[in-house]
Every structure is written in C-alpha cells, then in structure tokens.
PDB file of C-alpha atoms and ligand atoms in Angstrom:
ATOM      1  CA  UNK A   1     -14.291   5.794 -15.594  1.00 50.00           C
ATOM      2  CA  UNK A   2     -14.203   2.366 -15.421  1.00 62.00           C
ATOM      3  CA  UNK A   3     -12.109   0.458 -12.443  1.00 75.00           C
ATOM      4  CA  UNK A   4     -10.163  -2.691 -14.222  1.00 86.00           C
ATOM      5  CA  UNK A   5     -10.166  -5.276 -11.996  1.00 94.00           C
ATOM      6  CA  UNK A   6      -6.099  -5.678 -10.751  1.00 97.00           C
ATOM      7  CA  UNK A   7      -4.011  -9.116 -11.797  1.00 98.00           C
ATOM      8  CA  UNK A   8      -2.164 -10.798  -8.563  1.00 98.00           C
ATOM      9  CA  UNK A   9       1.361 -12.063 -10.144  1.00 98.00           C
ATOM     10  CA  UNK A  10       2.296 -15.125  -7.948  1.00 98.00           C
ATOM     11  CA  UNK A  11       4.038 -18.080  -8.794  1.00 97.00           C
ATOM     12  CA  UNK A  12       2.092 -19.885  -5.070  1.00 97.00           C
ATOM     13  CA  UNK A  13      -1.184 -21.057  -5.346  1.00 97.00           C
ATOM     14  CA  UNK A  14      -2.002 -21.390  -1.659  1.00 97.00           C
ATOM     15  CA  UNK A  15      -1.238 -17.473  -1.785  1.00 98.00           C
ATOM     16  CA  UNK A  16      -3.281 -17.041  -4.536  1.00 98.00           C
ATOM     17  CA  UNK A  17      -6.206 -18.923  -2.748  1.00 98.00           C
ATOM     18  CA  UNK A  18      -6.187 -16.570  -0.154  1.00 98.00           C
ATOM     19  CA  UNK A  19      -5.648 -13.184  -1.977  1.00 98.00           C
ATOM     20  CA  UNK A  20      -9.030 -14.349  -3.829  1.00 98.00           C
ATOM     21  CA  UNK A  21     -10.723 -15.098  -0.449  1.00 98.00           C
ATOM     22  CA  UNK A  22      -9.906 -11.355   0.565  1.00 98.00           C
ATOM     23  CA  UNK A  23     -11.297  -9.730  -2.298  1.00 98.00           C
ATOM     24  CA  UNK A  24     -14.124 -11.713  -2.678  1.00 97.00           C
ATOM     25  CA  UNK A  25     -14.910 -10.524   0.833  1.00 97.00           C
ATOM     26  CA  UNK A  26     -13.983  -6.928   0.262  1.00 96.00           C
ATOM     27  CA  UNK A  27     -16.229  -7.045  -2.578  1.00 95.00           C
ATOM     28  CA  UNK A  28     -13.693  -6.682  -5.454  1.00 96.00           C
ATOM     29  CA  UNK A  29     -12.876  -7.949  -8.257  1.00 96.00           C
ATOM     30  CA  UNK A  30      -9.527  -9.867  -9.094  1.00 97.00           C
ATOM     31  CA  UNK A  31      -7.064 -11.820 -11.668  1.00 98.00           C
ATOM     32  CA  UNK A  32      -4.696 -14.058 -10.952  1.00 98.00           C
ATOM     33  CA  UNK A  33      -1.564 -14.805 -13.382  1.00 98.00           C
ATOM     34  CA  UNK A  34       0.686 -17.649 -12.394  1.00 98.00           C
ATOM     35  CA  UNK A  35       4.375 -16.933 -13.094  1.00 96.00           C
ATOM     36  CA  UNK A  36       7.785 -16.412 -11.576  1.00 94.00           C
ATOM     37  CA  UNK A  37       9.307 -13.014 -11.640  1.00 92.00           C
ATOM     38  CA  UNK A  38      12.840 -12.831 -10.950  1.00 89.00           C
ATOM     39  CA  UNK A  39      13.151 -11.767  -7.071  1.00 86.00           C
ATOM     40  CA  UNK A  40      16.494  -9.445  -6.277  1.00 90.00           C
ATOM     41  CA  UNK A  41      19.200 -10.637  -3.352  1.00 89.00           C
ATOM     42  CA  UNK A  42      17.827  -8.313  -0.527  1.00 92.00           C
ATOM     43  CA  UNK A  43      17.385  -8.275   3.300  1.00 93.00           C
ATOM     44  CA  UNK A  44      14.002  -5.652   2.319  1.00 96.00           C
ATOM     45  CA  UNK A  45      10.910  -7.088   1.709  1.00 97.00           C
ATOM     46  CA  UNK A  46      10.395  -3.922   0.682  1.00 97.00           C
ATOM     47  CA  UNK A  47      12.536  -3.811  -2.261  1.00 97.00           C
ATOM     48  CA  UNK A  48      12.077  -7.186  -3.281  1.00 97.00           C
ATOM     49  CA  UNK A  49       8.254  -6.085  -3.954  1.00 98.00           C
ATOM     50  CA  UNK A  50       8.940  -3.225  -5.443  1.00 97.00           C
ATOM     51  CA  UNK A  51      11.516  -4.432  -7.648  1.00 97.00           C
ATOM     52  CA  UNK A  52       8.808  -7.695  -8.796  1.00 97.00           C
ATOM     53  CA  UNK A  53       5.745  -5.182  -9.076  1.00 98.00           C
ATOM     54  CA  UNK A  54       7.753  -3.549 -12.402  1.00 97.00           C
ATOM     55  CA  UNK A  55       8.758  -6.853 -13.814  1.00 97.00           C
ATOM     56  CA  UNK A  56       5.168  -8.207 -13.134  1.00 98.00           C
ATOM     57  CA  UNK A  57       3.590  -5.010 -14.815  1.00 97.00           C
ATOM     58  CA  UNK A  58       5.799  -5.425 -17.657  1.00 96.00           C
ATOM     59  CA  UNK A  59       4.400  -9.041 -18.058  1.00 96.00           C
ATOM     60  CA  UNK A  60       0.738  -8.358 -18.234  1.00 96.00           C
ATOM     61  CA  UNK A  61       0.263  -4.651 -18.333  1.00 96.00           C
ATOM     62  CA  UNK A  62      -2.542  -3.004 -16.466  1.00 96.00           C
ATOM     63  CA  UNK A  63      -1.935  -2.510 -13.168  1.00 97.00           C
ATOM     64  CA  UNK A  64      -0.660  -5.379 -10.915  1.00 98.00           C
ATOM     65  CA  UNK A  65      -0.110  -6.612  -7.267  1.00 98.00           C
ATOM     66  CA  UNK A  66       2.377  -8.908  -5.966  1.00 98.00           C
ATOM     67  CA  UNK A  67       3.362 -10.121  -2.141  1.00 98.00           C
ATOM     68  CA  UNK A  68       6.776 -10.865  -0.582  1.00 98.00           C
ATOM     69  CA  UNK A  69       6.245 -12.374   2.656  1.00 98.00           C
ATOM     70  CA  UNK A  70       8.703 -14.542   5.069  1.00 98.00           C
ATOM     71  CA  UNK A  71       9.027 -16.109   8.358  1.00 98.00           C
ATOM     72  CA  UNK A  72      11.346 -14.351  10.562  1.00 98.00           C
ATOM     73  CA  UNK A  73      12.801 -16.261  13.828  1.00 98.00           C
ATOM     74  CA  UNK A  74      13.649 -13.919  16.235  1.00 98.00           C
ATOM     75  CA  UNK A  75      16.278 -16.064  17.932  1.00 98.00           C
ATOM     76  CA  UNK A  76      18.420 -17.257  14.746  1.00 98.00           C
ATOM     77  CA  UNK A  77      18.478 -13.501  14.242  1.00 98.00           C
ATOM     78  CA  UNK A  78      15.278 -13.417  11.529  1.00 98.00           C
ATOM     79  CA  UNK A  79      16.107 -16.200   9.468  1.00 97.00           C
ATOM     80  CA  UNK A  80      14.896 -17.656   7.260  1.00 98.00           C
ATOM     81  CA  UNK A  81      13.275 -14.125   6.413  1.00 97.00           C
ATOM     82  CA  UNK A  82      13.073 -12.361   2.982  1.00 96.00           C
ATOM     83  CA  UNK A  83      14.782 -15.766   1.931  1.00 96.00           C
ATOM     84  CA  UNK A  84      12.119 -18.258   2.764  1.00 97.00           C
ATOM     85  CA  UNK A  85      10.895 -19.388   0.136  1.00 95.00           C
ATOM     86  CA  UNK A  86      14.495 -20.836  -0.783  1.00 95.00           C
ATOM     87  CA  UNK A  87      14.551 -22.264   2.555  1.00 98.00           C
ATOM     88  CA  UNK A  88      12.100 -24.092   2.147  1.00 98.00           C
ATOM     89  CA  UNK A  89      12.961 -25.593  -0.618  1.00 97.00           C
ATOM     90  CA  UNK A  90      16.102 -26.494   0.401  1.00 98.00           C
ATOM     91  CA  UNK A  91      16.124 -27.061   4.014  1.00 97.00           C
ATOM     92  CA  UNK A  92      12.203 -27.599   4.243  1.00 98.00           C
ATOM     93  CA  UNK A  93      10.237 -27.325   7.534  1.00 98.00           C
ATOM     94  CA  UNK A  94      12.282 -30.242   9.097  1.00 98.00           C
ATOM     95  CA  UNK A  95      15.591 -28.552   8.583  1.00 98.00           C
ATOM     96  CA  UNK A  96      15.029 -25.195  10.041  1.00 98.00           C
ATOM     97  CA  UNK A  97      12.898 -27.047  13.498  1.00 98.00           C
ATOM     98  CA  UNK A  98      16.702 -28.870  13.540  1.00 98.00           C
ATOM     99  CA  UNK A  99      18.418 -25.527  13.082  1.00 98.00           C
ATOM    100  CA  UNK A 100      16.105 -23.975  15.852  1.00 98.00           C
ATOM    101  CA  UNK A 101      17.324 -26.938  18.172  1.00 98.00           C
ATOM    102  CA  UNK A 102      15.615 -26.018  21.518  1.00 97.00           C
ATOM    103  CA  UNK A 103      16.341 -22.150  21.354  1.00 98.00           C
ATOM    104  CA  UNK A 104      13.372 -19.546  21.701  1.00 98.00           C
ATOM    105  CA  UNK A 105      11.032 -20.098  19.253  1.00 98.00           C
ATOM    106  CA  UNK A 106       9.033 -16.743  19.076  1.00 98.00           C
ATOM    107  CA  UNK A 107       8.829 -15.530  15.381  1.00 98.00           C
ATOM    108  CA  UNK A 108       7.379 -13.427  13.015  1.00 98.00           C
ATOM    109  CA  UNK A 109       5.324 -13.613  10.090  1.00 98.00           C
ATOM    110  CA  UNK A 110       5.793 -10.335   7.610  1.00 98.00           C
ATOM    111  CA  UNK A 111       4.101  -9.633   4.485  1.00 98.00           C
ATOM    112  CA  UNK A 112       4.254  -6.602   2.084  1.00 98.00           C
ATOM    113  CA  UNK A 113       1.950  -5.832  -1.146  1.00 98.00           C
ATOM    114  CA  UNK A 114       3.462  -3.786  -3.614  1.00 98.00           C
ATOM    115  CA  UNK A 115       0.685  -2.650  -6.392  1.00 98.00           C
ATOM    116  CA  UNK A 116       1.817  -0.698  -9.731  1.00 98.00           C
ATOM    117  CA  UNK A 117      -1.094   0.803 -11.852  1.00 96.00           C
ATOM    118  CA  UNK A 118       1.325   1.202 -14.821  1.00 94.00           C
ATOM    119  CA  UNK A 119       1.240   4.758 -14.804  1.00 92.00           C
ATOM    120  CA  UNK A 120       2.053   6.868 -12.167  1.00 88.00           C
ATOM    121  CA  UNK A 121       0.701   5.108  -9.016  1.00 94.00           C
ATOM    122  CA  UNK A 122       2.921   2.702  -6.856  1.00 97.00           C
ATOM    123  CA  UNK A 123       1.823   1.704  -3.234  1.00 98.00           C
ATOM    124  CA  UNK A 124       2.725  -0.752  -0.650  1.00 98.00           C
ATOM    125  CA  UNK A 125       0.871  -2.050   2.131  1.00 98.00           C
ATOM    126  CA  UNK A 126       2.587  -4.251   4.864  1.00 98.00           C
ATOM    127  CA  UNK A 127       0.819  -6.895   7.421  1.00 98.00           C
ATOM    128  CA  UNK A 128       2.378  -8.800  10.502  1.00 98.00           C
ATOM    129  CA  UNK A 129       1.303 -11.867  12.567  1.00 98.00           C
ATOM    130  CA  UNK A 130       3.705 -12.460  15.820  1.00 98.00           C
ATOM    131  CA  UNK A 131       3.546 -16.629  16.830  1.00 98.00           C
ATOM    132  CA  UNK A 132       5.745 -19.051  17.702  1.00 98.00           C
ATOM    133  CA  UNK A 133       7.394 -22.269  15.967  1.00 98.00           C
ATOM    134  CA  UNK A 134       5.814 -25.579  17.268  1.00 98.00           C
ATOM    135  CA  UNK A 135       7.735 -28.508  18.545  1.00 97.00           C
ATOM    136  CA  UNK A 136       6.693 -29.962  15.392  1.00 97.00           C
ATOM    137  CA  UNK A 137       4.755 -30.100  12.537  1.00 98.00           C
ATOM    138  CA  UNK A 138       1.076 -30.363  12.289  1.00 98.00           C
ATOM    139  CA  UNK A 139      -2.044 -29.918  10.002  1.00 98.00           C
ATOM    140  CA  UNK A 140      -2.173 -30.483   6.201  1.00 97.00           C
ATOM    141  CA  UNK A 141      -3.741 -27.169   5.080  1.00 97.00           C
ATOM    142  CA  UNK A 142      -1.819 -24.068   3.625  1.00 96.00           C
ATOM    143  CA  UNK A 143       1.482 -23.789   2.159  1.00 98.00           C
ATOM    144  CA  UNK A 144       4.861 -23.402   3.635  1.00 98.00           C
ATOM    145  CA  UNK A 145       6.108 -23.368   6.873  1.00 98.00           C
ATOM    146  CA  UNK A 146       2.226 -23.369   7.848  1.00 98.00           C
ATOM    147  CA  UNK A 147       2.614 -26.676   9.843  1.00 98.00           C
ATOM    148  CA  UNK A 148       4.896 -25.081  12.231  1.00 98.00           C
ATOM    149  CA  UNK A 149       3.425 -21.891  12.985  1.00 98.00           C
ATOM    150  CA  UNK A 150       0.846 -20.945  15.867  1.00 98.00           C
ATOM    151  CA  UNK A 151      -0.192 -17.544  15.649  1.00 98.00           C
ATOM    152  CA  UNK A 152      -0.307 -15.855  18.949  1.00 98.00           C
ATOM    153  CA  UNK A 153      -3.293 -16.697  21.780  1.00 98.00           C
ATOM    154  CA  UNK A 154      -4.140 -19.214  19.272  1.00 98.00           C
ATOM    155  CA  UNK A 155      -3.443 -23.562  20.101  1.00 97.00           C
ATOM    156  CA  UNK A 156      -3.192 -24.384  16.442  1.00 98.00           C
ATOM    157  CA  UNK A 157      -0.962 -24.031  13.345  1.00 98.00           C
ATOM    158  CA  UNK A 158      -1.472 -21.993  10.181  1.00 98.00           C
ATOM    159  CA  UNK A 159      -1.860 -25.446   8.497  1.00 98.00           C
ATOM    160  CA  UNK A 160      -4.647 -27.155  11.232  1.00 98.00           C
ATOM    161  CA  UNK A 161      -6.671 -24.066  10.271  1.00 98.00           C
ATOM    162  CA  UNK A 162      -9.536 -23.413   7.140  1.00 98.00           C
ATOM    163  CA  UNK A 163      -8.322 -20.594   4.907  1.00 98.00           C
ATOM    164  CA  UNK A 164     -11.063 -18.323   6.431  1.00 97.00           C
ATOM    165  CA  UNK A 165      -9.524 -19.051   9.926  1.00 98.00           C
ATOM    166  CA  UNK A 166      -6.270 -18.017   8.308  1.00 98.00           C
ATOM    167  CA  UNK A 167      -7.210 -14.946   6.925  1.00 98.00           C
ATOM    168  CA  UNK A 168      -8.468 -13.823   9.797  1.00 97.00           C
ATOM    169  CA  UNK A 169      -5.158 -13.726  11.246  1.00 98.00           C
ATOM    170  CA  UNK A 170      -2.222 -13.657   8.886  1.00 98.00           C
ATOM    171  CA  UNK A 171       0.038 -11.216   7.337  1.00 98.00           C
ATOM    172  CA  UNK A 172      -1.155 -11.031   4.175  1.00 98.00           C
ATOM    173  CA  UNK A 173      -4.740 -11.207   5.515  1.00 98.00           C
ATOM    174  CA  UNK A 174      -3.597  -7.634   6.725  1.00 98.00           C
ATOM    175  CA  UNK A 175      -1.622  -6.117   3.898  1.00 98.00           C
ATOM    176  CA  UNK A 176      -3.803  -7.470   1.330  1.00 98.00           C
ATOM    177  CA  UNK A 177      -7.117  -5.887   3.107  1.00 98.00           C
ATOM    178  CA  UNK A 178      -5.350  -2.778   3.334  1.00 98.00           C
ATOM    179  CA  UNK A 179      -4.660  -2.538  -0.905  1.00 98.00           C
ATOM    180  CA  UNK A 180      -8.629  -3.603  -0.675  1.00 98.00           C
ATOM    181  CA  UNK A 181      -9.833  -0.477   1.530  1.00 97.00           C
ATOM    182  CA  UNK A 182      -6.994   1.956  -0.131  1.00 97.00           C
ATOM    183  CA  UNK A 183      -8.530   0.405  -3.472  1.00 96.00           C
ATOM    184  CA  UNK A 184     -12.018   0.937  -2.944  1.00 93.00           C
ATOM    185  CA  UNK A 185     -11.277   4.550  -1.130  1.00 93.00           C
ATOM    186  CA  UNK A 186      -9.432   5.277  -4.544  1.00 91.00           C
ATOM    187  CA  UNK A 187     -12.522   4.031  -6.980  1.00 86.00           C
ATOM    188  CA  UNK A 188     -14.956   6.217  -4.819  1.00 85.00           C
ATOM    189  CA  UNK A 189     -13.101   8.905  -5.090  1.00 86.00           C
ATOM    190  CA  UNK A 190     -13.267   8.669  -9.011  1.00 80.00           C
ATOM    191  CA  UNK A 191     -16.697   8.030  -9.375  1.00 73.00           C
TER     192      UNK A 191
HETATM  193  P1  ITT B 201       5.657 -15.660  -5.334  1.00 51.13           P
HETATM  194  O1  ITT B 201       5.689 -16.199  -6.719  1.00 51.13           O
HETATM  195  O2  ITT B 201       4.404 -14.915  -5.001  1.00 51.13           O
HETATM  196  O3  ITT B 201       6.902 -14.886  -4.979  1.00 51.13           O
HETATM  197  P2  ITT B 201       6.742 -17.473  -3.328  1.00 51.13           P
HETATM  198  O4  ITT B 201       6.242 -18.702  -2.652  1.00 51.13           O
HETATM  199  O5  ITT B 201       8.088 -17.557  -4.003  1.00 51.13           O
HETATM  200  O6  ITT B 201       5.616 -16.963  -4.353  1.00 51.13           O
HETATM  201  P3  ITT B 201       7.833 -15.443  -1.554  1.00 51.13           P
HETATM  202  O7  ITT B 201       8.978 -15.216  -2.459  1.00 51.13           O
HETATM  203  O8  ITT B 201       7.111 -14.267  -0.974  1.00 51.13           O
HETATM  204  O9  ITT B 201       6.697 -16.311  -2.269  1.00 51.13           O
HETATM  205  O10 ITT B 201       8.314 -16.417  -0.421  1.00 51.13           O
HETATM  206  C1  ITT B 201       7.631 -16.504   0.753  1.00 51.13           C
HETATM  207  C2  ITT B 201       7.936 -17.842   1.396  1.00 51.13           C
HETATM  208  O11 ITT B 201       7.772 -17.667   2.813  1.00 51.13           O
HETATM  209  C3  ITT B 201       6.936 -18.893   0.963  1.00 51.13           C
HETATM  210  O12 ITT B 201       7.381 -19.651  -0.147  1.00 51.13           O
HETATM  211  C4  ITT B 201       6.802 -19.736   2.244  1.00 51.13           C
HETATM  212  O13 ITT B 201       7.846 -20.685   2.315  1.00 51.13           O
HETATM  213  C5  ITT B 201       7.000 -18.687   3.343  1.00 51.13           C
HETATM  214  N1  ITT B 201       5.688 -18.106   3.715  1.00 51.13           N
HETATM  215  C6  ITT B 201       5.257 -16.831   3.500  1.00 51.13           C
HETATM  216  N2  ITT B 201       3.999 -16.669   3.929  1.00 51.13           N
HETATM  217  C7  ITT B 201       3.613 -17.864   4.397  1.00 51.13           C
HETATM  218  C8  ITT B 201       2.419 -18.348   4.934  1.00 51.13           C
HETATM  219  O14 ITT B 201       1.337 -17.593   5.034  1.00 51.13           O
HETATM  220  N3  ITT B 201       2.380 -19.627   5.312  1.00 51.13           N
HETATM  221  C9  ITT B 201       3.456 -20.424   5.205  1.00 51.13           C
HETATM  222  N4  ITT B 201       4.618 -20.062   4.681  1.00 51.13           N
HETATM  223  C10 ITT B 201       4.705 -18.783   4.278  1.00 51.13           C
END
C-alpha cells in the first residue's frame, strides 16, 4: 500500500521551516500548504486543533496535520496562551514584556499536532518547553515571541538560536517528532 506523504496546513512559515526540518530528519516525507483556517474561540489547544484539522482536510483532502501552539505566562495566569498569535499581532512582544512589568517571568511553551487521515484516523500529539521571558528582546531568528524566550538551563532566546538548535528543544520539536515515530510505527505496520 502506498504511504502518501501528509500536507502541513499553516498559515506561519517559520513553523513550516521547522516542521520540514523534523521530517527531513525523521526520514519522511512532507507537503506544506500555506493558508488560514478559521481557528474557534477556545481556552483548549486541544480543540482548536481538532476543530482546524477538519477544515484543513476539507481544503486539500488526503490526510493533513496542523499545530496550535502558544506561550503561556504562568504569572498573568497563562496569557497570552491559546490566543497568541492575536497577541502578537496586536500587542507584539513589547506590549506583553510591559504587561509582565517586573512580575515572575517563568512560562510555558505548549504545542499540540492534530493529524486527520480523512477517513477514520484522528490523532494528536502534544510537546512542552518550560523557560522564562527575558528582560528583553534579543536575536533575529524564528518567529514570534522567539526574542523573548530562554528555554530552561539554556542563556539564549528561541530567536539567538539556528533552527536545528531550536528543534532540539521546542514544543513542536516534541509533538511534531511524536506524529513522526507514531507515523512511521503506523507505515511498518502496513507493509
Ligand atoms: P497557523 O496558521 O499554523 O495557525 P499561527 O501563527 O496563527 O499559524 P497559532 O494559531 O498556533 O499559529 O498561534 C501560535 C502563536 O503563538 C504564534 O503566532 C506565535 O505568536 C506564538 N508561538 C507559538 N510557537 C512559537 C514559537 O515556537 N516561537 C515563537 N512564538 C511562538
């Protein structure tokens, strides 16, 4: 039977840069389609994904992956969070180190993959990366609120890092392997 390779729906190419990095190193093969899907009002991760999985199935048929990830600050009670990406638009790195003032600046990073063959399979996989927000922003790499982010035990942002330093680290580094090793588990099984 033969394995088509799965499309990664994503309207963020720095995401997309990385996804590619992972599966080139897991060996698989990968599309990318660049396009918003609508993305529900929801504290869930979870439920965004799954919700964005159908609608980006229904766009390109065959089956599909898509990630929901935000940055969750433990001390403004996990803000900015599943709503991030508006955030940043709107406030932008800047505003939320003003809205942080000089409280505790441990956060989170949390991703989640939700993958949809079309058919009858739906999975999710989910990654974290604990850090802390800097004092300000630094590096020119990534996407996001990379400049402000030090992963734990580590000295420098997401953003003063190469992608391959990233993905050794981050969320979706760790949600996106996992779809790779539950992918490949999957295609050996069939063959
Ligand atoms: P999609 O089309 O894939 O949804 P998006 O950028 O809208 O792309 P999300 O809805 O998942 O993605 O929003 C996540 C936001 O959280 C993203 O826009 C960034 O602002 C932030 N974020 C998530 N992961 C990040 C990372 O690795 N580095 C920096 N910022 C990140």
């Amino acid at each position: 039977m033969s394995n088509p390779k799965p499309t990664f729906v994503t309207s963020n190419k720095g995401k997309a840069r990385e996804v590619e990095l992972i599966f080139r190193k897991h060996k698989l093969g990968l599309k990318v389609f660049y396009a918003e899907t609508l993305e529900i009002q929801s504290g869930s991760l979870l439920e965004i994904s799954v919700f964005r999985a159908l609608q980006a199935q229904r766009m390109v048929g065959g089956p599909v992956f898509v990630e929901d990830s935000g940055l969750f600050i433990h001390s403004l009670k996990g803000f900015p969070g599943p709503f991030s990406s508006y955030v940043y638009r709107t406030l932008g790195v800047e505003g939320v180190l003003r809205v942080l003032g000089d409280k505790d600046r441990k956060a989170v990073f949390k991703s989640v993959v939700c993958y949809f063959d079309g058919l009858r399979e739906m999975k999710t996989f989910e990654g974290n990366c604990q850090g802390k927000i800097a004092a300000k922003p630094a590096g020119k790499g990534g996407f996001g609120f990379d400049p402000v982010f030090i992963p734990a035990g580590q000295k420098k942002t997401f953003a003063e890092m190469s992608v391959e330093e990233k993905n050794r680290l981050s969320h979706r580094s760790q949600s996106v392997s996992s779809l790779c090793r539950w992918l490949y588990k999957v295609r050996r099984q069939r063959t």
